[in-house]
Amino acid sequence: MRDTRESRLLLVLLIAIAFALITVDIRGGEDSPVDGARQAAATVFGPIENGVATAVDPIGNAIGAVRDSGERHDRMRVLERENAALKARLGSDDRNRSRARELDKMLKTAGAGRYGIKGAEVIAIGAAQGFSWTVTIDVGSRDGIRRDMTVLNGDGLVGRVTTVGPGTATVLLANDPDFTVGTRMEKTDELGFATGQGDRPLSVQLLNGKSKVKKGDRLVTFGSQAARPFVPGVPIGEVVRVDPSGGDLTRTIYVRPYVGFTKLDIVGVVVEAPRTDPRDTVLPPKPAPPKPTPTVTVTVTPSPDGAAAQGQSESRDGVQGDDPGSAPGTPSGPPADNRSTGGQGRSTTGTTGQNDQR
């Protein structure tokens, strides 16, 4: 339709008619003259509207679902980030508490032995040397670390320093097959040499083949000249098996180390040796032996009535068997008669004697 003067006049006329019908419809209320036309239009166009709505509703729902899904996904991402941050904080708190306990235990061990230590953290497992049992720690020559220094933690002997860099150092663990340390038995002072066996107990050769060793005995480091590479008195482990003595010059025992070499975290490098040998003072106190289980003892006591009856029976038996008044060949009678007869006999004899004297 062209934009002409007639078309503009027609548009203005239609708008005026529409406003007039709206005004009449509003004022008429339920009796509006256009109500019939409205109902007729609803009858004609209602099914068409329902069909269009049925066809369009899935699209609208899909659009709404996509919009809601995006909002939910955004909210889920926010919650996931919050949960991850919370887990990280909780995990960090747990790890910090665990490391604080390890550090406190190590400081107590160092204090018991009078060791001057430099704390370190294990930052790598297994060095470039091959398949050795080694770890890398985050201290080096700048921190005063030197080769052949003793490394320990709160449980006992960890190993010795083998390689030192400016900021890191390599530690050969005590369970490595190339690791050897002098040992001393608690109390008995029997000496030996411990060698690592990987994930198996340490093998210890005691110098005295006739030494008396039992399961549960404990060992500490014997110490080296000038405390390098080992300071004395560091706990090593306890005996778990003893080979039978075969008359050899040495004796082999197997020791479970105190240190868990697969879960090292905080360690200490001994940078200052103690002035005196701490001997066995660094070893933890032994647990108290278990209390014996009390046993129930049953005592049978005879009743007073039974004991009295038994005593009366024995009394009667004794009177009948030991009657002094019964003469040989005299018929036995009641106990009272025997005692009376005996008494009369003794009295008669005494009287006769008195008469003779007179």
Coordinates of C-alpha atoms in Angstrom, one line a residue:
M1 CA 0.0 0.0 0.0
R2 CA 1.4 3.3 -1.1
D3 CA 1.9 6.1 1.4
T4 CA -0.7 8.5 -0.1
R5 CA -3.0 11.1 1.4
E6 CA -6.0 8.7 1.1
S7 CA -4.1 5.9 2.9
R8 CA -3.2 8.2 5.8
L9 CA -6.9 9.4 6.1
L10 CA -8.0 5.7 6.1
L11 CA -5.4 4.9 8.9
V12 CA -6.7 7.8 11.0
L13 CA -10.3 6.7 10.5
L14 CA -9.6 3.1 11.6
I15 CA -7.8 4.3 14.7
A16 CA -10.7 6.6 15.6
I17 CA -13.2 3.7 15.1
A18 CA -11.0 1.4 17.3
F19 CA -10.9 4.0 20.1
A20 CA -14.7 4.4 19.8
L21 CA -15.4 0.7 20.0
I22 CA -13.0 0.4 23.0
T23 CA -14.9 3.2 24.7
V24 CA -18.3 1.7 24.0
D25 CA -17.1 -1.7 25.2
I26 CA -15.7 -0.4 28.5
R27 CA -18.8 1.6 29.2
G28 CA -21.2 -1.2 28.3
G29 CA -19.6 -3.7 30.6
E30 CA -21.3 -7.1 30.4
D31 CA -24.0 -5.6 28.1
S32 CA -21.5 -4.3 25.7
P33 CA -22.8 -4.2 22.1
V34 CA -19.6 -5.7 20.8
D35 CA -19.7 -8.7 23.1
G36 CA -21.3 -10.9 20.5
A37 CA -18.6 -10.0 18.0
R38 CA -16.0 -10.8 20.6
Q39 CA -17.5 -14.3 21.3
A40 CA -17.8 -15.0 17.6
A41 CA -14.1 -14.1 17.1
A42 CA -13.2 -16.3 20.1
T43 CA -15.1 -19.2 18.6
V44 CA -13.4 -18.8 15.3
F45 CA -9.9 -17.9 16.4
G46 CA -9.7 -19.9 19.7
P47 CA -8.8 -23.3 18.2
I48 CA -6.2 -21.6 16.0
E49 CA -4.6 -19.9 19.1
N50 CA -4.6 -23.2 21.0
G51 CA -2.8 -24.9 18.1
V52 CA -0.3 -22.2 17.8
A53 CA 0.3 -22.2 21.5
T54 CA 0.7 -26.0 21.5
A55 CA 3.2 -25.7 18.8
V56 CA 5.1 -22.8 20.3
D57 CA 5.1 -23.9 24.0
P58 CA 7.9 -26.5 23.6
I59 CA 10.0 -23.9 22.0
G60 CA 9.2 -21.4 24.8
N61 CA 9.8 -24.1 27.4
A62 CA 13.1 -25.0 25.8
I63 CA 14.2 -21.4 25.7
G64 CA 13.2 -21.0 29.4
A65 CA 15.0 -24.3 30.3
V66 CA 18.1 -23.1 28.5
R67 CA 18.0 -19.8 30.4
D68 CA 17.3 -21.6 33.7
S69 CA 19.9 -24.2 33.0
G70 CA 22.5 -21.6 32.4
E71 CA 21.6 -19.9 35.7
R72 CA 21.8 -23.3 37.5
H73 CA 25.1 -24.1 35.9
D74 CA 26.5 -20.8 36.9
R75 CA 25.3 -21.4 40.4
M76 CA 26.7 -24.9 40.4
R77 CA 30.1 -23.6 39.2
V78 CA 30.0 -21.0 42.1
L79 CA 29.2 -23.8 44.6
E80 CA 31.9 -26.1 43.2
R81 CA 34.5 -23.3 43.5
E82 CA 33.3 -22.6 47.1
N83 CA 33.5 -26.3 48.0
A84 CA 36.9 -26.7 46.4
A85 CA 38.2 -23.7 48.4
L86 CA 36.7 -25.1 51.6
K87 CA 38.2 -28.6 51.0
A88 CA 41.5 -27.0 50.2
R89 CA 41.4 -25.0 53.4
L90 CA 40.3 -28.0 55.5
G91 CA 43.0 -30.2 53.9
S92 CA 45.6 -27.5 54.4
D93 CA 44.5 -27.2 58.1
D94 CA 44.8 -31.0 58.6
R95 CA 48.2 -31.1 56.9
N96 CA 49.4 -28.2 58.9
R97 CA 48.3 -29.8 62.1
S98 CA 50.0 -33.0 61.1
R99 CA 53.2 -31.2 60.2
A100 CA 53.1 -29.3 63.5
R101 CA 52.9 -32.6 65.4
E102 CA 55.8 -34.0 63.4
L103 CA 57.9 -30.9 64.1
D104 CA 57.1 -31.0 67.8
K105 CA 58.0 -34.6 68.0
M106 CA 61.3 -34.1 66.2
L107 CA 62.2 -31.1 68.4
K108 CA 61.6 -33.3 71.5
T109 CA 63.8 -36.0 70.1
A110 CA 66.5 -33.5 69.3
G111 CA 66.2 -32.0 72.8
A112 CA 66.5 -35.4 74.5
G113 CA 69.8 -36.1 72.6
R114 CA 71.1 -32.5 72.7
Y115 CA 71.4 -32.5 68.9
G116 CA 71.6 -29.2 67.1
I117 CA 69.4 -29.6 64.0
K118 CA 68.4 -27.8 60.9
G119 CA 64.7 -28.4 60.0
A120 CA 64.0 -29.4 56.4
E121 CA 61.1 -30.6 54.2
V122 CA 61.2 -33.6 51.9
I123 CA 60.5 -32.2 48.4
A124 CA 61.3 -35.2 46.2
I125 CA 61.6 -39.0 46.5
G126 CA 64.3 -40.8 44.6
A127 CA 67.2 -38.9 43.1
A128 CA 68.9 -39.1 39.8
Q129 CA 71.4 -41.7 41.0
G130 CA 69.1 -44.6 40.1
F131 CA 66.9 -46.9 42.1
S132 CA 68.4 -46.0 45.5
W133 CA 66.2 -45.2 48.5
T134 CA 66.9 -41.5 48.6
V135 CA 65.0 -38.3 49.2
T136 CA 65.7 -34.6 48.4
I137 CA 65.3 -32.0 51.1
D138 CA 65.0 -28.2 50.7
V139 CA 68.2 -27.2 52.5
G140 CA 71.7 -27.1 51.2
S141 CA 75.1 -25.6 51.6
R142 CA 73.7 -22.1 52.1
D143 CA 72.0 -23.4 55.2
G144 CA 75.1 -25.0 56.6
I145 CA 74.5 -28.5 55.4
R146 CA 77.5 -30.6 54.6
R147 CA 78.1 -34.1 53.3
D148 CA 77.9 -37.0 55.8
M149 CA 75.6 -35.4 58.3
T150 CA 73.0 -37.4 60.2
V151 CA 69.4 -37.0 59.3
L152 CA 66.6 -37.8 61.8
N153 CA 63.0 -37.1 62.6
G154 CA 60.7 -37.6 65.6
D155 CA 60.8 -41.4 65.3
G156 CA 64.6 -41.9 64.9
L157 CA 67.3 -42.4 62.3
V158 CA 66.3 -41.3 58.7
G159 CA 69.7 -41.5 56.9
R160 CA 72.7 -39.4 56.0
V161 CA 73.5 -36.6 53.6
T162 CA 75.3 -37.8 50.5
T163 CA 75.1 -34.9 48.0
V164 CA 74.8 -31.2 48.8
G165 CA 73.7 -28.3 46.5
P166 CA 73.3 -24.7 47.2
G167 CA 69.6 -25.0 48.2
T168 CA 68.9 -28.7 48.3
A169 CA 70.6 -31.9 49.5
T170 CA 70.2 -35.7 48.9
V171 CA 69.7 -38.1 51.8
L172 CA 70.5 -41.8 51.6
L173 CA 67.8 -43.5 53.6
A174 CA 68.7 -46.1 56.3
N175 CA 66.8 -48.8 54.5
D176 CA 68.9 -48.6 51.4
P177 CA 71.1 -51.7 50.7
D178 CA 74.2 -49.5 50.4
F179 CA 73.5 -48.0 53.9
T180 CA 75.5 -49.2 56.9
V181 CA 75.5 -47.8 60.4
G182 CA 77.1 -48.9 63.7
T183 CA 74.6 -50.0 66.3
R184 CA 74.5 -50.5 70.0
M185 CA 72.0 -52.6 72.0
E186 CA 70.1 -51.0 74.8
K187 CA 71.4 -51.9 78.2
T188 CA 73.7 -54.7 77.1
D189 CA 75.8 -52.4 74.9
E190 CA 76.4 -55.2 72.3
L191 CA 77.8 -53.7 69.2
G192 CA 77.0 -54.5 65.6
F193 CA 76.4 -53.1 62.0
A194 CA 73.0 -52.5 60.5
T195 CA 72.4 -52.8 56.7
G196 CA 69.3 -51.7 54.9
Q197 CA 67.1 -54.2 53.0
G198 CA 64.6 -52.0 51.2
D199 CA 61.1 -52.6 52.5
R200 CA 62.2 -55.5 54.8
P201 CA 63.6 -55.2 58.3
L202 CA 67.2 -54.1 58.7
S203 CA 69.8 -56.8 59.0
V204 CA 72.2 -56.4 61.9
Q205 CA 75.4 -58.4 62.4
L206 CA 76.3 -58.5 66.1
L207 CA 80.0 -58.7 66.8
N208 CA 79.4 -61.2 69.7
G209 CA 78.1 -64.5 68.3
K210 CA 77.0 -65.6 71.8
S211 CA 75.2 -62.4 72.7
K212 CA 71.8 -62.9 74.3
V213 CA 69.2 -61.1 72.3
K214 CA 65.4 -61.4 72.3
K215 CA 62.5 -60.0 70.4
G216 CA 61.6 -56.5 71.4
D217 CA 65.2 -55.4 72.3
R218 CA 66.0 -51.9 71.0
L219 CA 69.0 -50.4 69.2
V220 CA 70.6 -47.0 68.8
T221 CA 73.4 -45.6 66.7
F222 CA 76.9 -46.2 68.1
G223 CA 78.3 -43.0 66.6
S224 CA 81.2 -42.2 64.4
Q225 CA 84.6 -40.5 64.8
A226 CA 83.9 -36.7 65.1
A227 CA 80.2 -37.5 64.8
R228 CA 80.4 -37.9 61.0
P229 CA 78.4 -39.4 59.5
F230 CA 76.5 -40.5 62.5
V231 CA 76.0 -39.0 65.9
P232 CA 75.5 -41.4 68.8
G233 CA 72.2 -42.4 70.5
V234 CA 69.7 -41.9 67.7
P235 CA 67.0 -44.6 67.9
I236 CA 67.1 -47.2 65.1
G237 CA 64.4 -49.8 65.8
E238 CA 63.6 -52.9 67.7
V239 CA 64.4 -56.6 67.2
V240 CA 61.7 -58.7 65.4
R241 CA 63.6 -61.9 64.7
V242 CA 66.8 -63.5 65.9
D243 CA 68.7 -66.2 63.9
P244 CA 69.7 -69.1 66.1
S245 CA 73.3 -69.1 67.2
G246 CA 75.4 -71.6 65.3
G247 CA 78.7 -71.0 66.9
D248 CA 79.7 -68.3 64.4
L249 CA 81.8 -65.3 65.4
T250 CA 78.8 -63.0 64.7
R251 CA 75.1 -63.3 65.1
T252 CA 72.4 -62.0 62.8
I253 CA 69.3 -60.3 64.0
Y254 CA 66.5 -58.4 62.2
V255 CA 65.3 -55.0 63.3
R256 CA 62.2 -53.1 62.3
P257 CA 63.1 -49.5 62.0
Y258 CA 61.1 -46.8 63.8
V259 CA 61.0 -44.5 60.8
G260 CA 58.4 -45.0 58.1
F261 CA 60.5 -44.3 55.0
T262 CA 57.6 -44.1 52.6
K263 CA 55.9 -41.2 54.4
L264 CA 58.6 -38.8 55.2
D265 CA 57.8 -35.1 55.4
I266 CA 59.6 -33.1 58.1
V267 CA 63.2 -34.1 58.9
G268 CA 66.1 -32.6 60.7
V269 CA 69.8 -32.5 59.7
V270 CA 72.1 -32.7 62.7
V271 CA 74.5 -29.7 62.3
E272 CA 75.8 -29.9 65.8
A273 CA 76.7 -33.1 67.7
P274 CA 76.0 -33.5 71.4
R275 CA 79.0 -33.0 73.8
T276 CA 78.4 -36.3 75.5
D277 CA 76.9 -39.6 74.3
P278 CA 73.2 -39.6 75.2
R279 CA 73.2 -43.4 75.4
D280 CA 69.6 -44.7 75.7
T281 CA 67.9 -41.4 76.8
V282 CA 66.5 -40.7 73.3
L283 CA 64.6 -44.0 73.1
P284 CA 60.9 -43.6 73.9
P285 CA 59.8 -45.1 77.2
K286 CA 58.7 -48.7 77.0
P287 CA 54.9 -49.3 77.3
A288 CA 53.8 -50.7 80.6
P289 CA 53.3 -54.5 80.6
P290 CA 49.7 -55.6 80.6
K291 CA 48.1 -56.3 83.9
P292 CA 47.5 -60.0 84.7
T293 CA 43.9 -61.2 84.6
P294 CA 42.7 -62.0 88.1
T295 CA 41.8 -65.7 88.7
V296 CA 38.9 -66.9 90.8
T297 CA 39.7 -69.3 93.6
V298 CA 36.9 -71.4 95.1
T299 CA 37.3 -72.6 98.7
V300 CA 35.0 -75.2 100.1
T301 CA 34.4 -74.9 103.9
P302 CA 32.5 -77.7 105.8
S303 CA 29.3 -76.7 107.7
P304 CA 29.6 -76.4 111.5
D305 CA 27.0 -79.2 112.0
G306 CA 29.0 -81.6 109.9
A307 CA 32.2 -80.8 111.8
A308 CA 30.6 -81.2 115.2
A309 CA 29.2 -84.6 114.2
Q310 CA 32.5 -85.7 112.9
G311 CA 34.3 -84.6 116.1
Q312 CA 31.7 -86.4 118.3
S313 CA 32.2 -89.6 116.3
E314 CA 36.0 -89.4 116.7
S315 CA 35.6 -88.7 120.4
R316 CA 33.5 -91.8 120.9
D317 CA 35.9 -93.9 118.9
G318 CA 38.8 -92.7 121.0
V319 CA 37.1 -93.5 124.3
Q320 CA 36.2 -97.1 123.3
G321 CA 39.6 -97.9 121.9
D322 CA 41.7 -96.3 124.7
D323 CA 39.7 -97.4 127.8
P324 CA 42.3 -97.8 130.7
G325 CA 39.8 -99.5 133.0
S326 CA 39.2 -102.5 130.8
A327 CA 41.1 -105.6 131.8
P328 CA 42.1 -108.3 129.4
G329 CA 39.4 -110.9 129.1
T330 CA 36.8 -108.7 130.8
P331 CA 33.6 -108.4 128.8
S332 CA 33.2 -105.0 127.4
G333 CA 30.3 -102.9 128.4
P334 CA 29.1 -99.4 128.0
P335 CA 31.8 -96.7 128.3
A336 CA 30.4 -95.3 131.5
D337 CA 30.5 -98.7 133.2
N338 CA 34.1 -99.3 132.2
R339 CA 35.2 -95.9 133.6
S340 CA 33.3 -96.5 136.8
T341 CA 34.7 -100.0 137.3
G342 CA 38.2 -98.8 136.8
G343 CA 37.7 -96.0 139.3
Q344 CA 36.4 -98.4 141.9
G345 CA 39.3 -100.7 141.4
R346 CA 41.8 -97.9 141.9
S347 CA 40.0 -96.7 145.0
T348 CA 39.9 -100.2 146.6
T349 CA 43.5 -100.7 146.1
G350 CA 44.3 -97.4 147.8
T351 CA 42.2 -98.3 150.8
T352 CA 43.8 -101.7 151.3
G353 CA 47.2 -100.1 151.3
Q354 CA 46.2 -97.7 154.0
N355 CA 44.8 -100.5 156.2
D356 CA 48.0 -102.5 155.9
Q357 CA 50.1 -99.5 157.0
R358 CA 47.9 -99.1 160.0

